[in-house]
XYZ file of C-alpha atoms in Angstrom:
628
model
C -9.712 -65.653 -0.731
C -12.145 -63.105 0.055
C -12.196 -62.261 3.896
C -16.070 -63.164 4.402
C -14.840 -66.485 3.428
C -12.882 -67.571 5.848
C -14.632 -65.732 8.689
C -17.388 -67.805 7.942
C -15.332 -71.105 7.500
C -14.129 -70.149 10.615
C -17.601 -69.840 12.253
C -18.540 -73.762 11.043
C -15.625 -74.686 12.635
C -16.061 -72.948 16.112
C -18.940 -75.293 15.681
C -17.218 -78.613 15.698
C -17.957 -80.362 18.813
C -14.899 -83.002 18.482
C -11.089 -82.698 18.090
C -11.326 -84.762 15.388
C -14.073 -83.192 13.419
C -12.632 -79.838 13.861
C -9.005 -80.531 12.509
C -10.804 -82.116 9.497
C -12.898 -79.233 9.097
C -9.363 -76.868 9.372
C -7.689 -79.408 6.769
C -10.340 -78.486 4.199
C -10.137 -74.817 4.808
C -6.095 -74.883 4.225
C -6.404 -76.890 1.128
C -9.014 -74.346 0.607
C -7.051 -71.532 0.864
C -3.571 -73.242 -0.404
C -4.418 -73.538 -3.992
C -1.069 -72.805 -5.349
C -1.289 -69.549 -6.255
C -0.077 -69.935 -10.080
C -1.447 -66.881 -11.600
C 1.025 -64.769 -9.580
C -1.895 -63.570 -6.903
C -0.691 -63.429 -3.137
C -0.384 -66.885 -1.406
C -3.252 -67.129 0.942
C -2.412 -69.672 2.913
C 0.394 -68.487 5.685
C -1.998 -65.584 6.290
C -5.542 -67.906 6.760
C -2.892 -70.190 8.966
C -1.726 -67.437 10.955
C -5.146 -65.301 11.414
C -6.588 -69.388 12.628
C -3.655 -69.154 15.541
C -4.505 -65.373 15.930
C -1.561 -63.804 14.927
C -0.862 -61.323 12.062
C 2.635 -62.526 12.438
C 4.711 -65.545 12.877
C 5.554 -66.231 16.553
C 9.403 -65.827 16.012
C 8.189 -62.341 14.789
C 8.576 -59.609 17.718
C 6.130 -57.315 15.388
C 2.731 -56.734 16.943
C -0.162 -54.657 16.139
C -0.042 -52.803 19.614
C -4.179 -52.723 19.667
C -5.193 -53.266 23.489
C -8.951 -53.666 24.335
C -9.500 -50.451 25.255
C -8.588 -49.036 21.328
C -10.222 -52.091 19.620
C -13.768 -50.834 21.974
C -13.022 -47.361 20.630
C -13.060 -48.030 17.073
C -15.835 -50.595 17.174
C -17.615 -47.482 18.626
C -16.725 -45.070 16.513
C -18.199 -47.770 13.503
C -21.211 -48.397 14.982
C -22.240 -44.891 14.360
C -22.401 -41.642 16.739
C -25.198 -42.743 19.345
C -22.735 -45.598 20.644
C -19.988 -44.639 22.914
C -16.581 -47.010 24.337
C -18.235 -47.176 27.350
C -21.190 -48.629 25.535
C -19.443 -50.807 23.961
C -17.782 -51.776 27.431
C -21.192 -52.460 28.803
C -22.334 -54.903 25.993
C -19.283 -56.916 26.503
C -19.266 -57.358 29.919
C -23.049 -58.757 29.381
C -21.395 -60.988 26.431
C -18.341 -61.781 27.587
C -16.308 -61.237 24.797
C -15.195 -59.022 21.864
C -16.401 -60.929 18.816
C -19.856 -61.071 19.741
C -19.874 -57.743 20.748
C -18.426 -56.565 17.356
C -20.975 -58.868 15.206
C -24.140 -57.691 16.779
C -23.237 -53.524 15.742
C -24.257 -52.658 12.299
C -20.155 -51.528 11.567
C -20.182 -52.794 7.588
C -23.659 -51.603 6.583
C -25.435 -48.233 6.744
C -22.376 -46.927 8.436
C -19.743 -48.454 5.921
C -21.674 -46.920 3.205
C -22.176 -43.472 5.136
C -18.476 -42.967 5.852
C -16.897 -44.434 2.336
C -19.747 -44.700 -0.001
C -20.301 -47.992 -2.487
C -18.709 -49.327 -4.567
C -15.713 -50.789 -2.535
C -14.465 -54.043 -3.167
C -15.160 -56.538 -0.695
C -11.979 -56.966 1.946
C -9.697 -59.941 1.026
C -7.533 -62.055 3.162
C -4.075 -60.368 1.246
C -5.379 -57.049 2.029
C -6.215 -57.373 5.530
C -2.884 -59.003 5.675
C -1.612 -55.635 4.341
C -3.350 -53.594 6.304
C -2.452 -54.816 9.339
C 0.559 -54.801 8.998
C 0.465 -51.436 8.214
C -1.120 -50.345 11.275
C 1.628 -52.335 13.265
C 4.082 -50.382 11.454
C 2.676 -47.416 12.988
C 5.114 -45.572 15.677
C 5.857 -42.282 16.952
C 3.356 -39.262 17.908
C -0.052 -39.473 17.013
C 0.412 -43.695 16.487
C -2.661 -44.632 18.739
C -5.124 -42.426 16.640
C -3.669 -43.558 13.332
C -4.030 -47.157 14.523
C -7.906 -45.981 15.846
C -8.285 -44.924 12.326
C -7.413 -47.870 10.439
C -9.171 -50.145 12.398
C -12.071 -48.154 12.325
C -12.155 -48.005 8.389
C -12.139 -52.173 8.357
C -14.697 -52.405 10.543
C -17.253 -50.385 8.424
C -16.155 -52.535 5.836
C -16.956 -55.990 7.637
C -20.034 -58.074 7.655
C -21.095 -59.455 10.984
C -19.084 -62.236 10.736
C -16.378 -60.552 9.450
C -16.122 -58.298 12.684
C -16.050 -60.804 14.940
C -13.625 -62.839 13.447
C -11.638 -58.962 13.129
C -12.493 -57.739 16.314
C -11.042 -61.113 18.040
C -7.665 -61.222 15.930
C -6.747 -58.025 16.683
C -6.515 -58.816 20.276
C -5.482 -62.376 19.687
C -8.538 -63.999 21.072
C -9.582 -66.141 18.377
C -11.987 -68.685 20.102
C -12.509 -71.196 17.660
C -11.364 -74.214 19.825
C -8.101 -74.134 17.627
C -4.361 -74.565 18.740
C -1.314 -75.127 17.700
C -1.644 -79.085 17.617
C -4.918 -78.679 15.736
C -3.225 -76.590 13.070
C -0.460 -79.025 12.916
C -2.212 -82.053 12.143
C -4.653 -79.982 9.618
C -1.393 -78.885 7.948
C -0.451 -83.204 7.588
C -4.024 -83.833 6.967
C -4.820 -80.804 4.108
C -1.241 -81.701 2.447
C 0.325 -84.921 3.078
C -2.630 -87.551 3.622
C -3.176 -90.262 0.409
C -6.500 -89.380 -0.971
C -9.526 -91.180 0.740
C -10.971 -94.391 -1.506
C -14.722 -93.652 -2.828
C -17.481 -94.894 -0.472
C -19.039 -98.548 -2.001
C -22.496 -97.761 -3.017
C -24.930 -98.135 -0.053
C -21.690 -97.668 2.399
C -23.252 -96.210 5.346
C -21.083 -92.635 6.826
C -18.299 -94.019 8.942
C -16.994 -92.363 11.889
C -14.528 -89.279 11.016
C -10.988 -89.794 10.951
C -7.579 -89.000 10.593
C -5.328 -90.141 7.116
C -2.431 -88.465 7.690
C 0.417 -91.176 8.233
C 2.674 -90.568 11.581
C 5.812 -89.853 9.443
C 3.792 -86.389 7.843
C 2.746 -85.811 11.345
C 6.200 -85.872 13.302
C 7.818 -84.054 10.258
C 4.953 -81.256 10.478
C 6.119 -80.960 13.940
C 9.604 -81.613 13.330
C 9.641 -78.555 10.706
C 7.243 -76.183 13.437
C 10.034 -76.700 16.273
C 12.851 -75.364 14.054
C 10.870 -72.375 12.282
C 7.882 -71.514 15.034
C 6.494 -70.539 11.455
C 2.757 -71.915 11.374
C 2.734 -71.085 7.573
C 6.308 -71.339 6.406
C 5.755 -74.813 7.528
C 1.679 -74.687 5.656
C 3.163 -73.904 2.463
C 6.188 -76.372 2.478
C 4.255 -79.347 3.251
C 1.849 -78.191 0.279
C 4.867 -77.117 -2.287
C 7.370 -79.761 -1.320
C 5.506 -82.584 0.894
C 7.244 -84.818 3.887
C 11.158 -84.225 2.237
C 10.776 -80.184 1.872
C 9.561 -80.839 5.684
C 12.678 -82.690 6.570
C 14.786 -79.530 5.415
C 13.749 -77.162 7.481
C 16.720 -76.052 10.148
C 17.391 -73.689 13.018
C 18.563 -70.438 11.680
C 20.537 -67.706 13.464
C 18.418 -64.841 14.695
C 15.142 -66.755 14.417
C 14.093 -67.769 18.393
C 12.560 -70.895 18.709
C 10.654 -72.513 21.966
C 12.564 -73.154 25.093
C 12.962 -76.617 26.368
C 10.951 -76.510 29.555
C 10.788 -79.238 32.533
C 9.005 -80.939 34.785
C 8.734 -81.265 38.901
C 10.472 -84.167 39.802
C 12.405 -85.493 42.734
C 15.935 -87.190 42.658
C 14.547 -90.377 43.167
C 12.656 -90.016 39.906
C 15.530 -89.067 38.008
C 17.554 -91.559 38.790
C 14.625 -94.032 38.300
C 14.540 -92.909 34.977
C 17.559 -91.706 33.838
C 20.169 -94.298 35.470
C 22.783 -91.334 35.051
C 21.505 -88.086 35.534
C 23.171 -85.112 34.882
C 22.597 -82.569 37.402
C 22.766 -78.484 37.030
C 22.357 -75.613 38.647
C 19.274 -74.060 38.841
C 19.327 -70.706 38.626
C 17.248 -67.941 39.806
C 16.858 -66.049 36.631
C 15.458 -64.745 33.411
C 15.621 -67.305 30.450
C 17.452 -66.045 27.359
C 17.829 -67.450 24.626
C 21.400 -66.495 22.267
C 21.628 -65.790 19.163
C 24.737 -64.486 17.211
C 26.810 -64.926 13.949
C 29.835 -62.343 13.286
C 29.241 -63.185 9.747
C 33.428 -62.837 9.778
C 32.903 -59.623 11.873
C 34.106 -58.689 15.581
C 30.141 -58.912 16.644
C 31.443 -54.500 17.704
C 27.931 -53.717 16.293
C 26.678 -54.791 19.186
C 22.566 -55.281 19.585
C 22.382 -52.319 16.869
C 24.176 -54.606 14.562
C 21.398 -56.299 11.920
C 21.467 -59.031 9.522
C 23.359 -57.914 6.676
C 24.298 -59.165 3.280
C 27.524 -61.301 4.252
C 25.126 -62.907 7.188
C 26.313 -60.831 9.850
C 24.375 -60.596 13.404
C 24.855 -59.159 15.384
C 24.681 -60.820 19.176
C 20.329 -61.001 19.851
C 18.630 -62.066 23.205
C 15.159 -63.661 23.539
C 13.228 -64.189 26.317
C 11.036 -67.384 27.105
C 8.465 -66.180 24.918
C 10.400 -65.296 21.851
C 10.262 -61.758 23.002
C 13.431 -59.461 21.641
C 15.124 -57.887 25.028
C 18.908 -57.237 23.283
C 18.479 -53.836 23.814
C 17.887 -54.146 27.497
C 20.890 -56.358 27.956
C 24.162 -54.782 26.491
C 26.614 -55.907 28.912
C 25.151 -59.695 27.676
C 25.830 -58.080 24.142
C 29.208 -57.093 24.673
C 30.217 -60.606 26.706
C 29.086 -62.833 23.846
C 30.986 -60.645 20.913
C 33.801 -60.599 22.787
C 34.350 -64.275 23.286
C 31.818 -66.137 20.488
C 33.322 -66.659 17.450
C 30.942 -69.346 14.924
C 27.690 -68.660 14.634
C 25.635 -70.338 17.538
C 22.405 -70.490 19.398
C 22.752 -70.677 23.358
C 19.835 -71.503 26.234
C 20.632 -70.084 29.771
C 20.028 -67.736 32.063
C 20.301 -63.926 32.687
C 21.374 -63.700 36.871
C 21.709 -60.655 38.704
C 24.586 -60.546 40.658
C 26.264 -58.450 43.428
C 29.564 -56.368 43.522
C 31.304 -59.735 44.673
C 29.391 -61.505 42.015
C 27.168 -63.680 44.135
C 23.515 -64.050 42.792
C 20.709 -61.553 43.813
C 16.994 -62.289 44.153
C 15.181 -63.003 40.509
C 13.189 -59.435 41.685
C 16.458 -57.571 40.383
C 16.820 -59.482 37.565
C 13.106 -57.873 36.465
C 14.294 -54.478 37.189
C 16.530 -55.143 33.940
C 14.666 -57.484 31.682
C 12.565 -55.959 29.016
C 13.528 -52.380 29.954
C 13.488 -49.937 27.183
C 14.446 -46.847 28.923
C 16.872 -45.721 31.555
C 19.140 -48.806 30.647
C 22.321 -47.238 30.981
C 21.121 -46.111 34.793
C 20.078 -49.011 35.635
C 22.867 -50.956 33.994
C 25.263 -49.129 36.766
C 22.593 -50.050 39.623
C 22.075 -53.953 38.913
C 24.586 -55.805 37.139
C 23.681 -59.104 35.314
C 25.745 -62.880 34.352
C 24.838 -65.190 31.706
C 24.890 -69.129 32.498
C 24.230 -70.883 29.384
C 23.594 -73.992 29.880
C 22.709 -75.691 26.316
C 24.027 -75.243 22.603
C 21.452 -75.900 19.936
C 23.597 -74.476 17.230
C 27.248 -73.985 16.612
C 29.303 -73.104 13.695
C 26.846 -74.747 11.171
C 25.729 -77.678 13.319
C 22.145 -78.088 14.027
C 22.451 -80.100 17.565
C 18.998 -80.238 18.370
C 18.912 -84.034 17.750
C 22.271 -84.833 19.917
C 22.130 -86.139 22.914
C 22.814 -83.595 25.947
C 26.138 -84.622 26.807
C 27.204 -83.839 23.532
C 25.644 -80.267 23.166
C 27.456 -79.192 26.720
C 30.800 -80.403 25.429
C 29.760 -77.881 22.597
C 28.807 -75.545 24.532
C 31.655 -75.675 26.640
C 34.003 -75.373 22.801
C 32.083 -72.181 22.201
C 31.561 -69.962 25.190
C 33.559 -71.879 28.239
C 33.658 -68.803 30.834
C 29.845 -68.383 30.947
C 28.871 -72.940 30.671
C 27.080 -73.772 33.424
C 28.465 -77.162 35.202
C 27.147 -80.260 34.536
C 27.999 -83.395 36.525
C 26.808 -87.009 36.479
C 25.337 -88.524 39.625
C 23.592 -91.988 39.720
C 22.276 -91.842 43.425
C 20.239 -89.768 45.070
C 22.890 -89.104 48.292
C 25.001 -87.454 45.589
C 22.177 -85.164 43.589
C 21.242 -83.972 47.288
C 24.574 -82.932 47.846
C 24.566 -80.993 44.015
C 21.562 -79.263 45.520
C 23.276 -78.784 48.853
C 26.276 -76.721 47.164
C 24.306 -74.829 44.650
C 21.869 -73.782 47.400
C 25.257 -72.512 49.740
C 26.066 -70.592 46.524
C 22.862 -68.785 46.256
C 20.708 -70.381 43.681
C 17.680 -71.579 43.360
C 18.546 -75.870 43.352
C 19.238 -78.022 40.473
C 18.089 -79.331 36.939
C 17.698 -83.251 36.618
C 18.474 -84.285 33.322
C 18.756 -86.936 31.112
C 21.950 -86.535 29.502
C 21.087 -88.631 26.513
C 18.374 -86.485 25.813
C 17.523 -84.365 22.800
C 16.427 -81.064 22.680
C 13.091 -80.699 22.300
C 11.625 -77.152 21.683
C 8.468 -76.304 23.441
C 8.339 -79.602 25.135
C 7.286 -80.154 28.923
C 8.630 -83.518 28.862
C 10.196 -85.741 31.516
C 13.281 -85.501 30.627
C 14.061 -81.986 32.213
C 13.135 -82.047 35.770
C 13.464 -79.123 38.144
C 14.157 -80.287 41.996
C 13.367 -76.863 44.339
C 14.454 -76.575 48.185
C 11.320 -77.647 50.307
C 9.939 -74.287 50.532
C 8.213 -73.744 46.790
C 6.618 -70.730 45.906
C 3.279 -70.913 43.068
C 3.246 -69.237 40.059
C -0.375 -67.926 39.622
C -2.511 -65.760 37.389
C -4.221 -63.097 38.962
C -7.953 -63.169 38.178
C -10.218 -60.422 40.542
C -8.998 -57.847 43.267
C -10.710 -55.549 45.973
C -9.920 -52.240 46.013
C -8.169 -50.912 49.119
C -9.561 -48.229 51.375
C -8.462 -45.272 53.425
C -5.031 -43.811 51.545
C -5.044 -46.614 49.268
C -8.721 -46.076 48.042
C -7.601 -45.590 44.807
C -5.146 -48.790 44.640
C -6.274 -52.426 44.658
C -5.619 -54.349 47.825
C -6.251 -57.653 47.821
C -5.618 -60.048 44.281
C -7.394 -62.700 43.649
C -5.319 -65.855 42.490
C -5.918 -68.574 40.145
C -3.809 -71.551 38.721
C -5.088 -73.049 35.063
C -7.047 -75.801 35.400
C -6.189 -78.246 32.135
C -8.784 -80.499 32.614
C -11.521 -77.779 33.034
C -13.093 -78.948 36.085
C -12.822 -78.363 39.928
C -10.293 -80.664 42.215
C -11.668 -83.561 43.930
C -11.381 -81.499 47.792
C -13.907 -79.050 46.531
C -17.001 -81.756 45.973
C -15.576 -82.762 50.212
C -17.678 -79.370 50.767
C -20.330 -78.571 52.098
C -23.242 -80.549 53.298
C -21.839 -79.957 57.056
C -21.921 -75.974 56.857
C -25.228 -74.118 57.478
C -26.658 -71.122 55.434
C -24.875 -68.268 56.245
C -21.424 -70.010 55.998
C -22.062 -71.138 52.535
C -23.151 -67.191 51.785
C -20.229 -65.913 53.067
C -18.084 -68.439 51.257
C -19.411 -68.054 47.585
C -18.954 -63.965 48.530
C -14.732 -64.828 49.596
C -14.643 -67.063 46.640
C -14.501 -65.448 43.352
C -15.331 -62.679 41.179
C -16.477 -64.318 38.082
C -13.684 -66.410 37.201
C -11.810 -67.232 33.460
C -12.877 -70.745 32.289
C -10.126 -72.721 32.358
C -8.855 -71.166 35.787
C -9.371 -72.369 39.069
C -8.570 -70.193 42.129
C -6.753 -70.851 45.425
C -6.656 -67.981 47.537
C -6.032 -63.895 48.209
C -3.218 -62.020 48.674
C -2.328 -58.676 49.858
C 0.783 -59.135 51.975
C 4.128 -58.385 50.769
C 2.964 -55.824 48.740
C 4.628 -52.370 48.987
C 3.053 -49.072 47.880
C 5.110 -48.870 44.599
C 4.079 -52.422 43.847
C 0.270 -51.736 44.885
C 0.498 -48.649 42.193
C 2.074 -50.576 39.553
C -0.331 -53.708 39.607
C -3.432 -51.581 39.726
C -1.839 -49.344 36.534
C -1.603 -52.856 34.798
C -4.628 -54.839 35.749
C -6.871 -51.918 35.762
C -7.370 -52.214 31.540
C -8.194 -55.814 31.721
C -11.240 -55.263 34.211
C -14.254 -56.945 32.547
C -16.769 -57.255 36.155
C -17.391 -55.112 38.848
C -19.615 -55.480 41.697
C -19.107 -52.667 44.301
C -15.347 -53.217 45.201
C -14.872 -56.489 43.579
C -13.541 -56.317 40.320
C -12.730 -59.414 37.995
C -9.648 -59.240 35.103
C -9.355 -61.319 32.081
C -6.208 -63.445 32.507
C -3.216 -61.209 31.695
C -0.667 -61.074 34.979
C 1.380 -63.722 36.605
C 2.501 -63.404 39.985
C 4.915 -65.567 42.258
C 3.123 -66.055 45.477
C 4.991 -67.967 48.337
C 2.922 -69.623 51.162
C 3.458 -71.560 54.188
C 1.371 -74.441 52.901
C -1.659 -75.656 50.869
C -4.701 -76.616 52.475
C -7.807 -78.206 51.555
C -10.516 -75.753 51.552
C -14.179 -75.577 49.494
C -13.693 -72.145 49.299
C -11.921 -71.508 46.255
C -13.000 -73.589 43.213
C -9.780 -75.436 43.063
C -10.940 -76.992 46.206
C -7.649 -75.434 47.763
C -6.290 -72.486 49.344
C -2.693 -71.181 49.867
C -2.496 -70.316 53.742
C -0.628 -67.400 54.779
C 0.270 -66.229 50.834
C 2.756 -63.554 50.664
C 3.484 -61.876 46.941
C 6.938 -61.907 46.125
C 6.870 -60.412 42.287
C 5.488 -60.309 38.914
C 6.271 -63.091 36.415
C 7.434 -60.590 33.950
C 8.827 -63.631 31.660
C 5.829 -65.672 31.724
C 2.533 -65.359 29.847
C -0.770 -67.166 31.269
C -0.045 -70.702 29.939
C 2.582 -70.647 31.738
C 1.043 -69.981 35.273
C 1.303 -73.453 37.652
C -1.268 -76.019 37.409
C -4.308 -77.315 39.144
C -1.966 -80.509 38.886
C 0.743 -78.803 40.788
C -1.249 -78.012 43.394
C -2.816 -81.330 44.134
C 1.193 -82.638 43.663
C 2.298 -80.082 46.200
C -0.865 -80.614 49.167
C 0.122 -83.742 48.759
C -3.198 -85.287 46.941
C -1.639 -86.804 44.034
């Protein structure tokens, strides 16, 4: 498929207005783009499925291109000929808000393309982008970022309008064509495994669009997504093999898939639900995720060990996001090789912990997680415990489907010294006590679960609830900032804060406003409010207290990239950091658009293993003041 293709397939479908229209209109691109490729040419499909999602790679994969926003500006620059600079560039997307539009509107594939390379060049396909990016994100070592300027800037003179855009926003994994993971899922059921539509009866008039797929396709789609996290493995086995290729997938060693992820809920709920509930300690950690099989080995080659020919692994940690952080772990490394012995794949927790081994604040856990230098150092300053606390694969057994009693007794058979404790309570009395001792001990509270439960990757069901002392804190993405003044001129101050907003509108408290406030309140409201804020994002307040010096520096070194407004010292940031911001309560307030504001917000630490989606809700917020 040639690349111009599928950037403009991609265009008609940005286009779709409804969800249903637009997974029909993905459906026909995949069968498109999945015509078995019998003549020996590359298989199209994974790659059109992936570059749809945004990624060059599968999302088990910890490869990535490494191309922020300031190097994609450069090279867009540098092909739009030598009268445009970044900072032009820069300027045109701040007035256009984003990167594709920016990228179509330059002249990068015409007069320039045939400038630099002359004609006669054959037209970019979906394979070869494929290969070429890949390339670049193979690129390492001195002199990386201008070989990676380089590349890019060579496929940019060699796109169409169209084609940069669609180029411009994959690199930086902002795709914008109103397409996620569920859309791609049931356009994967729809393109492959729906019967074939009957012919319309003469003088039929066009009935509304729908769906064919039967439920069975769709759950094993999904079914075959949550034990791969491979958008086009899982394209190209529901084209080769249909619903029973679907149903063979399986977990596999070394290949990370989505955590299991819960809910707020109180005991009452629980128990409500749940009849038994089994309770756990919550604790105040990193999520890992464990993967190891000795292959018959001792697991001695550590996190350096690699998947061999016999099937070896060596022990490998992933964070909630699928992110590789072995290296910065080896003491985790060393504990499972020691004492694991069948192949198995472990959920828990990485705890910092104290000379006497009592937990330390989740701020020293960060110190350690994702570190890629100074490890050894810092592996004699802060000293780290896993708690597992779920087995989704032992010795051959895929356990995803057994109920949660079952996996801790697993658990428990594999790796008993680091099994977190899990007891059954069916009143809330006795859960408040579970909470009562875990909080003495210095975690964070409990888990409510339902111990018949499966596992259910990448699920935010009800059947994982978290229960948190009275005192919460609010995970929240920071949006704008002020700069300081004085010594800190040169720092930001003050962050703006901002929890997603799902259903894309304001809360309920913020239309309460503002008939009853005159003029000059109103002014001096919109100026506290916002910088110009994501869509999708609602904010709930400021804060600059609790922030040291070191902090101050390190936030402004990794917001300042991301800056896409400024207005004298206002500055506004695409979504990229989440904070944890504790507060002494939530009030009503119209003057922050979620029609809320945190009062007396104090900033206890960056998120470091949570992305954006992951930020609290406008939901939460309404839950926690008390509103819903």
């Amino acid at each position: 498929m040639e690349f111009a293709a599928l950037a403009e397939r991609a265009e008609r479908v940005a286009a779709n207005d409804g969800d249903i229209e637009t997974t029909l209109a993905v459906a026909d691109l995949l069968a498109d783009a999945g015509g078995a490729a019998d003549d020996g040419s590359t298989d199209d499909l994974p790659v059109v499925v992936r570059f749809l999602l945004g990624r060059v790679f599968p999302a088990h994969d910890t490869r990535t291109l490494d191309v922020g926003p300031a190097l994609c500006r450069e090279a867009i620059a540098r092909a739009a000929g030598q009268n445009v600079s970044a900072a032009d560039v820069e300027d045109r997307l701040a007035e256009r808000g984003e990167i594709g539009a920016v990228a179509a509107e330059y002249d990068l594939g015409g007069q320039r393309g045939l400038a630099a390379f002359g004609s006669g060049r054959d037209a970019l396909t979906v394979a070869a982008l494929d290969e070429e990016l890949r390339d670049l994100a193979a690129a390492s070592g001195e002199g990386s970022e201008s070989r990676k300027r380089d590349a890019l800037f060579g496929l940019f003179t060699r796109c169409s309008p169209s084609e940069a855009a669609f180029l411009a926003r994959l690199v930086l994994g902002e795709m914008r064509l109103g397409v996620g993971e569920g859309t791609v899922r049931d356009a994967v059921a729809e393109a492959f495994l729906a019967s074939p539509a009957p012919p319309e009866e003469d003088g039929a008039t066009g009935a509304e669009p729908e769906l064919a797929a039967p439920d069975d396709a769709v759950a094993a789609v999904e079914r075959a997504l949550q034990v791969t996290n491979d958008y086009g493995r899982v394209a190209v086995r529901a084209r080769d093999e249909g619903v029973a290729g679907l149903r063979e997938e399986s977990l596999r060693v070394g290949r990370p898939v989505q955590a299991m992820l819960a809910q707020a809920g109180t005991a009452t709920d629980a128990v409500d639900a749940f009849g038994e509930v089994a309770v756990e300690t919550k604790f105040d950690g990193a999520r890992v995720q464990v993967h190891y099989d000795s292959g018959g080995d001792d697991g001695a080659g550590g996190a350096d060990a690699a998947a061999g020919g016999d099937g070896a692994l060596g022990p490998r940690l992933y964070s909630r996001n699928m992110d590789d952080v072995t290296e910065a772990l080896p003491e985790i490394v060393e504990y499972v090789a020691e004492r694991v012995d069948v192949p198995v794949i472990l959920d828990g927790e990485v705890v910092a912990v104290d000379d006497d081994g009592d937990p330390l604040p989740f701020q020293e856990v960060l110190r350690r997680f994702r570190r890629k230098h100074d490890v050894d150092r810092m592996r004699e300053a802060v000293s780290l415990r896993l708690h597992a606390f779920d087995c989704l694969h032992a010795d051959g057994d895929d356990l995803l489907d057994r109920p949660l009693r079952e996996r801790h007794d697993r658990l428990r058979a594999v790796l008993p010294d680091a099994a977190a404790d899990l007891t059954l309570a069916d009143d809330p009395e006795a859960i408040a006590a579970a909470e009562r001792a875990a909080l003495d001990a210095g975690h964070e509270g409990v888990m409510l679960k339902n111990p018949d439960a499966a596992y259910t990757p990448g699920d935010r069901g009800r059947d994982w609830l978290k229960r948190k002392p009275d005192v919460e804190t609010l995970d929240a993405v920071v949006v704008g900032a002020e700069w300081g003044e004085g010594r800190r001129a040169e720092l930001f101050g003050t962050f703006l804060l901002a929890v997603r907003d799902d259903g894309g509108d304001a809360s309920d408290a913020a239309e309460r406003d503002v008939a009853g406030r005159d003029a000059a309140e109103r002014d001096a409201a919109d100026r506290d409010a916002d910088a110009p804020v994501p869509a999708g994002y609602a904010t709930v307040g400021k804060v600059a207290t609790g922030i040291t010096d070191e902090a101050l520096a390190d936030l402004t070194e990794r917001l300042e990239p991301h800056v896409v407004d400024e207005t004298g010292t206002t500055v506004a940031f695409d979504p990229e950091l989440v904070v944890e911001v504790g507060y002494e309560e939530i009030q009503t307030s119209p003057t922050y658009s979620a029609g809320y504001a945190l009062r007396f917000p104090r900033f206890v630490g960056v998120r470091e293993d949570k992305e954006v989606d992951d930020a609290d809700s406008l939901a939460r917020v309404r839950r926690l003041a008390g509103d819903d």
